[in-house]
XYZ file of C-alpha atoms in Angstrom:
526
model
C 30.752 -37.365 -21.192
C 30.123 -34.640 -18.621
C 31.232 -35.573 -15.115
C 28.394 -36.545 -12.799
C 29.876 -34.082 -10.311
C 29.637 -30.999 -12.500
C 29.774 -27.434 -11.208
C 25.983 -27.176 -11.358
C 25.612 -30.437 -9.415
C 27.980 -29.215 -6.708
C 26.209 -25.852 -6.517
C 22.807 -27.527 -6.282
C 23.961 -29.787 -3.433
C 25.586 -26.794 -1.696
C 22.399 -24.762 -1.963
C 20.171 -27.361 -0.383
C 22.719 -28.128 2.336
C 22.884 -24.400 3.065
C 19.119 -23.967 3.261
C 18.864 -26.974 5.587
C 21.679 -25.789 7.866
C 20.888 -23.509 10.838
C 22.382 -20.061 10.199
C 23.984 -20.021 13.642
C 26.168 -22.976 12.679
C 27.653 -21.208 9.631
C 30.540 -19.665 11.540
C 33.198 -19.697 8.838
C 33.445 -17.341 5.874
C 33.099 -19.215 2.596
C 34.496 -18.193 -0.811
C 30.981 -17.830 -2.140
C 27.486 -17.732 -0.721
C 25.216 -20.283 -2.459
C 22.462 -17.714 -2.917
C 24.881 -15.395 -4.753
C 25.383 -18.033 -7.443
C 21.782 -18.940 -8.107
C 21.907 -17.454 -11.639
C 24.421 -20.170 -12.625
C 21.833 -22.846 -11.963
C 19.235 -23.902 -14.529
C 16.264 -21.541 -14.525
C 13.887 -24.312 -13.465
C 16.010 -24.748 -10.327
C 17.060 -21.168 -9.555
C 13.800 -19.240 -10.002
C 11.636 -21.395 -7.680
C 14.298 -20.930 -4.978
C 14.477 -17.197 -5.674
C 10.715 -16.868 -5.509
C 10.704 -18.767 -2.217
C 13.430 -16.580 -0.707
C 12.378 -13.235 -2.167
C 9.168 -11.487 -3.111
C 7.775 -8.137 -4.140
C 8.194 -6.685 -0.647
C 11.979 -7.126 -0.971
C 11.913 -4.209 -3.379
C 11.360 -1.943 -0.361
C 14.446 -0.591 1.432
C 14.923 -0.845 5.200
C 15.868 2.215 7.253
C 19.067 1.423 9.168
C 20.028 4.847 10.533
C 21.150 8.391 9.779
C 24.575 10.057 9.688
C 24.766 13.687 10.843
C 28.329 14.297 12.093
C 31.749 12.722 12.587
C 30.951 11.966 16.216
C 27.446 10.681 15.504
C 28.055 7.320 13.841
C 25.379 4.808 13.011
C 26.099 1.052 13.131
C 24.079 -1.866 11.730
C 24.255 -5.329 10.176
C 23.903 -5.502 6.411
C 22.727 -8.210 4.053
C 26.293 -8.823 2.829
C 28.561 -6.975 5.286
C 27.822 -7.786 8.902
C 29.580 -4.762 10.432
C 28.876 -1.289 9.052
C 29.118 2.269 10.325
C 28.595 5.698 8.788
C 29.353 9.311 9.650
C 29.081 12.714 7.974
C 31.897 15.185 7.303
C 30.838 18.748 6.406
C 33.060 20.816 4.084
C 32.976 23.625 1.553
C 35.127 22.372 -1.312
C 33.137 24.337 -3.889
C 33.040 27.612 -1.974
C 29.221 27.663 -2.100
C 27.032 29.503 0.403
C 26.196 26.471 2.533
C 28.963 24.070 1.522
C 28.585 20.354 1.033
C 29.515 17.142 2.762
C 31.034 13.685 2.509
C 29.177 10.677 3.807
C 31.640 8.029 4.991
C 30.418 4.438 5.053
C 32.729 1.723 6.346
C 31.735 -1.872 5.548
C 33.433 -5.035 6.827
C 33.025 -8.733 7.625
C 31.303 -9.851 4.435
C 29.663 -13.272 4.652
C 31.189 -14.265 1.298
C 33.510 -13.002 -1.437
C 30.742 -12.599 -3.994
C 28.055 -10.614 -2.182
C 27.283 -6.890 -2.222
C 25.076 -4.427 -0.349
C 22.867 -1.834 -2.061
C 22.000 1.402 -0.253
C 19.628 4.319 -0.779
C 20.509 7.692 0.775
C 17.948 10.454 1.290
C 17.393 13.942 2.628
C 14.119 15.855 2.199
C 15.645 17.370 -0.962
C 17.308 14.441 -2.737
C 17.553 10.660 -3.050
C 20.549 8.749 -4.405
C 21.958 5.240 -4.200
C 25.187 3.230 -4.285
C 26.433 -0.349 -3.892
C 29.485 -1.855 -2.169
C 31.220 -5.225 -2.546
C 34.690 -4.465 -1.106
C 35.418 -4.308 2.630
C 36.749 -0.797 3.201
C 35.671 2.781 3.828
C 33.537 4.190 1.008
C 32.461 7.797 0.481
C 29.474 9.520 -1.068
C 29.894 13.180 -2.020
C 27.280 15.906 -1.624
C 29.035 18.721 -3.487
C 26.569 21.396 -2.425
C 23.559 21.463 -0.139
C 20.386 22.526 -1.906
C 19.667 25.310 0.586
C 20.218 26.449 4.131
C 17.197 24.357 5.088
C 18.842 21.156 3.791
C 22.150 22.072 5.464
C 20.475 22.680 8.817
C 18.340 19.537 8.471
C 21.331 17.278 7.759
C 23.271 18.818 10.659
C 20.445 17.949 13.035
C 18.831 14.843 11.538
C 21.495 13.483 9.205
C 21.334 11.755 5.842
C 18.897 8.813 6.071
C 20.412 5.460 5.094
C 18.320 2.607 3.689
C 19.522 -0.940 2.996
C 18.133 -3.208 0.294
C 17.964 -6.268 2.538
C 17.600 -8.732 -0.323
C 20.883 -7.711 -1.976
C 21.392 -7.371 -5.718
C 19.946 -10.735 -6.703
C 16.996 -10.496 -4.346
C 16.207 -6.957 -5.486
C 16.185 -8.049 -9.126
C 13.958 -10.963 -8.165
C 11.639 -8.537 -6.345
C 11.453 -6.344 -9.448
C 10.476 -9.441 -11.401
C 7.817 -10.116 -8.756
C 6.387 -6.566 -8.789
C 6.328 -5.907 -12.519
C 3.571 -8.387 -13.452
C 1.227 -7.117 -10.704
C 0.399 -4.162 -12.948
C 0.243 -5.997 -16.282
C -3.114 -6.686 -17.879
C -2.340 -10.334 -18.594
C -3.022 -13.775 -17.192
C 0.511 -13.635 -15.786
C -0.416 -10.406 -14.011
C -3.620 -11.873 -12.600
C -1.818 -14.961 -11.307
C 0.880 -12.735 -9.793
C -1.696 -10.681 -7.891
C -3.419 -13.816 -6.656
C -0.069 -15.312 -5.629
C 0.939 -12.143 -3.767
C -2.334 -12.022 -1.809
C -2.123 -15.719 -0.967
C 1.465 -15.376 0.214
C 1.223 -12.140 2.181
C -2.394 -12.113 3.396
C -3.428 -15.764 3.441
C -6.228 -15.211 0.902
C -7.755 -18.405 -0.548
C -9.163 -17.625 -4.025
C -11.393 -20.693 -4.191
C -13.051 -21.054 -7.583
C -16.835 -20.682 -7.756
C -19.062 -22.859 -9.910
C -20.365 -21.157 -13.018
C -22.158 -18.937 -13.862
C -19.709 -16.304 -12.636
C -22.205 -13.500 -13.287
C -25.526 -13.289 -11.436
C -28.850 -12.626 -13.130
C -29.830 -9.690 -10.929
C -33.268 -8.262 -10.279
C -32.835 -4.561 -9.540
C -36.140 -4.592 -7.627
C -34.252 -6.368 -4.815
C -31.559 -3.682 -4.545
C -32.179 -0.670 -2.312
C -30.710 2.727 -1.512
C -27.651 2.376 0.681
C -26.756 -1.159 -0.382
C -22.963 -1.439 -0.520
C -20.859 -2.678 -3.447
C -17.464 -4.239 -2.584
C -15.177 -4.648 -5.597
C -11.881 -6.498 -5.961
C -9.785 -6.032 -9.113
C -7.004 -8.531 -9.719
C -5.198 -7.561 -12.928
C -3.901 -4.494 -14.770
C -3.028 -1.067 -13.363
C -5.830 -1.021 -10.811
C -5.345 -4.676 -9.957
C -1.715 -4.084 -8.971
C -2.546 -0.937 -7.030
C -5.383 -2.661 -5.163
C -3.152 -5.626 -4.302
C -0.694 -3.347 -2.516
C -3.567 -1.443 -0.871
C -5.052 -4.710 0.414
C -1.683 -5.825 1.766
C -1.053 -2.702 3.848
C -4.649 -2.233 5.067
C -5.907 -5.795 5.510
C -8.931 -5.225 3.253
C -10.050 -8.059 0.992
C -11.620 -5.600 -1.446
C -9.930 -2.685 -3.170
C -12.784 -0.491 -4.389
C -16.332 0.383 -3.343
C -19.528 2.007 -4.590
C -23.061 2.503 -3.263
C -26.574 2.036 -4.636
C -29.257 4.738 -4.733
C -32.852 4.677 -5.970
C -34.586 7.831 -7.112
C -38.219 8.833 -6.534
C -39.274 6.916 -9.645
C -37.611 3.703 -8.503
C -34.701 3.890 -10.949
C -31.455 2.397 -9.607
C -28.213 4.403 -9.647
C -24.637 3.837 -8.485
C -22.530 6.448 -6.674
C -18.824 5.896 -7.134
C -15.664 7.812 -6.252
C -13.025 6.679 -8.725
C -15.008 6.565 -11.967
C -12.852 7.324 -15.020
C -14.423 9.961 -17.261
C -13.866 10.480 -21.003
C -10.805 12.637 -20.311
C -9.172 9.820 -18.321
C -9.693 11.611 -14.994
C -10.830 9.766 -11.883
C -13.872 11.564 -10.520
C -16.910 11.097 -8.309
C -19.902 10.108 -10.438
C -23.552 9.109 -10.043
C -24.403 6.691 -12.853
C -27.470 4.719 -13.922
C -27.147 1.110 -12.736
C -27.484 -0.279 -16.266
C -24.570 1.858 -17.486
C -22.376 0.958 -14.500
C -23.176 -2.753 -14.642
C -22.658 -2.974 -18.408
C -19.188 -1.453 -17.997
C -18.251 -3.919 -15.265
C -19.502 -6.854 -17.342
C -17.988 -5.968 -20.702
C -15.440 -3.153 -20.498
C -13.595 -3.381 -17.177
C -10.442 -5.326 -18.084
C -9.251 -5.617 -14.456
C -11.405 -8.779 -13.963
C -13.495 -7.232 -11.170
C -15.044 -9.451 -8.521
C -18.138 -7.744 -7.099
C -20.265 -8.343 -4.023
C -23.525 -6.656 -3.065
C -23.866 -6.085 0.688
C -27.554 -5.353 1.445
C -28.302 -3.135 4.424
C -30.078 -4.686 7.400
C -33.809 -3.764 7.382
C -33.438 -1.815 10.649
C -30.502 0.137 9.217
C -32.341 0.708 5.944
C -35.245 2.169 7.912
C -32.852 4.805 9.300
C -31.395 5.627 5.884
C -32.438 9.149 4.896
C -32.676 8.804 1.120
C -33.215 12.540 0.556
C -30.093 13.496 2.499
C -28.116 10.778 0.712
C -29.122 12.114 -2.714
C -28.304 15.685 -1.695
C -24.828 14.608 -0.643
C -24.229 12.486 -3.764
C -25.271 15.282 -6.133
C -23.156 17.846 -4.254
C -20.083 15.654 -4.850
C -20.920 14.589 -8.413
C -18.099 15.533 -10.811
C -15.514 16.390 -8.117
C -12.058 14.751 -8.293
C -11.382 11.424 -6.607
C -10.037 11.851 -3.061
C -6.314 11.526 -3.684
C -5.548 14.064 -0.952
C -6.426 11.786 1.917
C -6.134 8.333 0.359
C -3.087 7.121 2.340
C -4.110 8.594 5.681
C -6.949 6.159 6.385
C -4.303 3.413 6.485
C -1.689 5.083 8.745
C -2.979 5.447 12.318
C 0.011 4.543 14.504
C 3.769 5.117 14.652
C 4.721 1.509 13.966
C 1.586 -0.644 13.870
C 0.522 -0.074 10.257
C 3.733 -0.651 8.283
C 4.338 -4.193 6.991
C 8.114 -4.785 7.268
C 10.318 -3.369 5.869
C 8.017 -0.348 5.482
C 8.195 2.449 8.051
C 7.678 6.212 8.102
C 11.281 6.776 6.939
C 10.660 4.673 3.820
C 7.353 6.476 3.201
C 9.145 9.838 3.417
C 11.863 8.722 0.994
C 9.302 7.350 -1.486
C 7.429 10.647 -1.286
C 10.692 12.503 -1.902
C 11.358 10.443 -5.032
C 7.832 11.134 -6.326
C 8.246 14.793 -5.456
C 11.229 14.973 -7.827
C 9.774 12.785 -10.571
C 6.207 14.151 -10.685
C 5.908 17.221 -8.447
C 2.319 18.035 -9.478
C 1.169 14.474 -8.799
C 2.976 14.420 -5.444
C 1.458 17.742 -4.416
C -2.007 16.419 -5.213
C -1.426 13.193 -3.294
C -0.164 14.476 0.036
C 1.260 18.016 0.232
C -2.015 19.775 0.994
C -3.059 17.061 3.464
C 0.270 17.362 5.290
C -0.182 21.139 5.480
C -3.635 20.585 6.993
C -2.052 18.515 9.745
C 0.602 21.166 10.427
C -1.796 24.093 10.264
C 0.325 25.615 7.474
C -0.300 26.582 3.870
C 1.716 26.137 0.694
C 4.660 24.143 2.095
C 6.055 21.592 -0.331
C 7.280 18.193 0.894
C 10.876 19.210 1.804
C 9.564 22.227 3.714
C 7.053 20.006 5.525
C 9.806 17.610 6.625
C 11.953 20.485 7.847
C 9.035 22.147 9.661
C 8.168 18.905 11.465
C 11.773 18.542 12.627
C 11.850 22.163 13.818
C 8.778 21.529 15.967
C 10.491 18.627 17.717
C 8.093 16.116 16.191
C 8.579 13.452 13.525
C 7.182 12.678 10.114
C 5.802 9.425 11.532
C 3.790 11.367 14.117
C 2.513 13.743 11.443
C 1.158 10.867 9.360
C -0.879 9.542 12.314
C -2.914 12.747 12.807
C -6.532 11.827 11.917
C -8.127 13.237 8.784
C -11.139 15.470 9.433
C -14.247 14.948 7.314
C -14.907 18.675 7.042
C -11.460 19.628 5.721
C -11.853 21.537 2.466
C -9.112 21.199 -0.145
C -8.323 23.481 -3.081
C -10.553 21.383 -5.355
C -13.302 20.806 -2.786
C -14.036 18.053 -0.291
C -11.787 15.071 -0.815
C -13.179 11.550 -0.548
C -11.663 8.255 -1.609
C -14.026 5.515 -2.777
C -14.801 4.330 0.735
C -14.888 7.800 2.303
C -17.522 8.810 -0.276
C -19.769 5.868 0.626
C -19.390 6.323 4.378
C -19.821 10.092 4.205
C -23.125 9.384 2.459
C -24.020 6.967 5.271
C -23.114 9.684 7.743
C -25.302 12.258 5.988
C -28.118 9.696 5.778
C -28.080 9.220 9.567
C -26.519 5.758 9.893
C -23.888 6.967 12.385
C -26.367 8.857 14.566
C -26.228 9.719 17.436
C -22.386 9.690 17.407
C -22.004 11.152 13.912
C -20.088 14.246 15.032
C -17.396 12.128 16.718
C -16.760 9.796 13.771
C -14.339 10.746 10.976
C -15.164 8.400 8.108
C -12.125 9.556 6.119
C -10.161 7.475 8.672
C -11.923 4.248 7.594
C -10.320 1.687 5.282
C -12.456 -0.574 3.102
C -12.068 -3.324 5.702
C -13.272 -0.926 8.408
C -16.383 -0.307 6.304
C -17.463 -3.879 5.595
C -16.904 -4.887 9.233
C -19.513 -2.328 10.365
C -22.653 -3.990 11.718
C -24.837 -2.326 9.092
C -25.620 -5.277 6.848
C -28.121 -8.115 6.570
C -27.690 -10.831 9.205
C -30.492 -13.176 8.142
C -29.536 -15.137 5.034
C -33.182 -16.061 4.405
C -33.885 -12.385 3.647
C -31.194 -12.200 0.952
C -32.524 -12.079 -2.648
C -33.272 -15.472 -4.199
C -30.648 -14.880 -6.900
C -27.985 -14.197 -4.245
C -25.038 -16.637 -4.669
C -27.152 -18.506 -7.204
C -25.656 -21.892 -8.094
C -22.913 -21.791 -5.438
C -22.980 -24.552 -2.815
C -21.202 -22.193 -0.397
C -23.719 -19.619 0.803
C -21.925 -16.390 1.616
C -23.521 -13.922 4.067
C -23.600 -11.381 1.211
C -24.344 -11.582 -2.514
C -21.413 -12.127 -4.857
C -22.680 -11.016 -8.243
C -19.543 -11.334 -10.375
C -16.244 -13.175 -10.321
C -14.519 -16.498 -10.902
C -13.209 -16.718 -7.333
C -15.223 -16.666 -4.137
C -14.841 -13.321 -2.364
C -13.744 -13.231 1.283
C -14.574 -10.428 3.701
C -13.098 -11.485 7.077
C -14.918 -10.086 10.145
C -17.781 -8.996 7.910
C -20.672 -7.239 9.692
C -19.267 -7.629 13.220
C -18.571 -4.154 14.659
C -20.868 -1.454 16.028
C -19.839 2.185 15.446
C -18.270 4.047 18.377
C -16.770 7.549 18.873
C -13.388 8.184 17.237
C -13.561 4.806 15.553
C -10.519 3.688 13.505
C -8.344 6.658 14.428
C -5.609 4.668 16.257
C -5.794 1.141 14.842
C -2.831 -1.129 14.011
C -3.073 -3.258 10.855
C -0.089 -5.574 10.452
C -0.235 -8.624 8.164
C -0.980 -11.429 8.052
C -3.557 -11.371 10.897
C -4.283 -7.601 10.961
C -5.214 -7.653 14.652
C -6.702 -4.403 15.936
C -6.736 -3.191 19.509
C -10.076 -2.764 21.269
C -11.830 0.573 20.683
C -8.947 1.908 18.593
């Protein structure tokens, strides 16, 4: 018979004692850290604890410092080793034009014998990683610098050092948490819902059936807003992360338009054409709605936000159509997609994100898919610098030369009239709001509002929409005992749009706004 005090029993008791013990009272170094041995426990015990301790955000590294010279040492506390320092030694062991260097990293005072720390190291020209589980001085060799620019950059700014705060086990758990977000399965859908509940406080209350509304298009008008939330598959995972960093409870948008004959159309930036490209498109309502009902496998939840009658009276339908047709067929606005989110130096990055992590992620993408990276941000970064043709490493070096920082560069507002190589660039929400701007809804302050700085949350909080529920269409929220202030027309779960329809437009709106979870408080007139 197995002893009642088996290894697994002892480990289980140790774990729960550890989690119930204040960290300040754990003064002695133990042979093992309970969390390091979670894999030895039964899966039904270990994985719930892992999921409680770690999540998808633990996959992101934390910037802890930079090493630029022997005399310029950085010091920090690690996840495993509590005392760490690093310094850079330049050399020319290969006899190359600019030489190379050795990064020295000394780690000590581990909290247990079984833990390890994982690090990512980055310059504008490269990203690498290493792990350490022995208390001593470790080295990382850079045999040759890529160019004089990299050599000069490292001398001045150093090699950036990032720590995986969750350690090896937590990082693996985070990978397990992230992977299903992008899968087109029930597991993926539940993972997205779980992430948004955990990190944003979303509710996902189930609606009574029917989950699709029997719509009368006669009740839909030009300018009415469509808020869309996708919760599974590729777009579901992407939208989940977008919602988390921006505070928006929807991840995609479109807008309604009626032509002179009364036919209803939908304008959408982010429509996938037959070639698999995401473009701006103006589609007949019936075609758009049929796709969302029967072909969109991301389980979209859709709400119709009717314009207020006074706002609708201002809506210049002719100007709106002219704008929509001028953009029809152009590429989706990848160039400026991330810049509507980043407005401040430190008030838009959910921990452990910061501008250093963003730069390192961009560097990785720049090496893996240079054409994709160039399309996403290179041209937009050049716009902010007033330069042309610089790739990402050159941008990072140029910013440093000017005595600025990459974080400051990211906060420079996007201008609506910037013209990119493939035309004007508008994300889904920028397309809708630029149409509103052309149609006169931002008058008389239109010239001082840059709608490419608006997130989806910024859009649905505008005081543009119906305030009198008695004027909503009769089929609006049909069968639901909870009467939303807008019309949810598709979806199993009740959509939430916090702060909906509460904010009047003002000059330079949303150019300097913080957006940190879970409350996403914004400063007044930011």
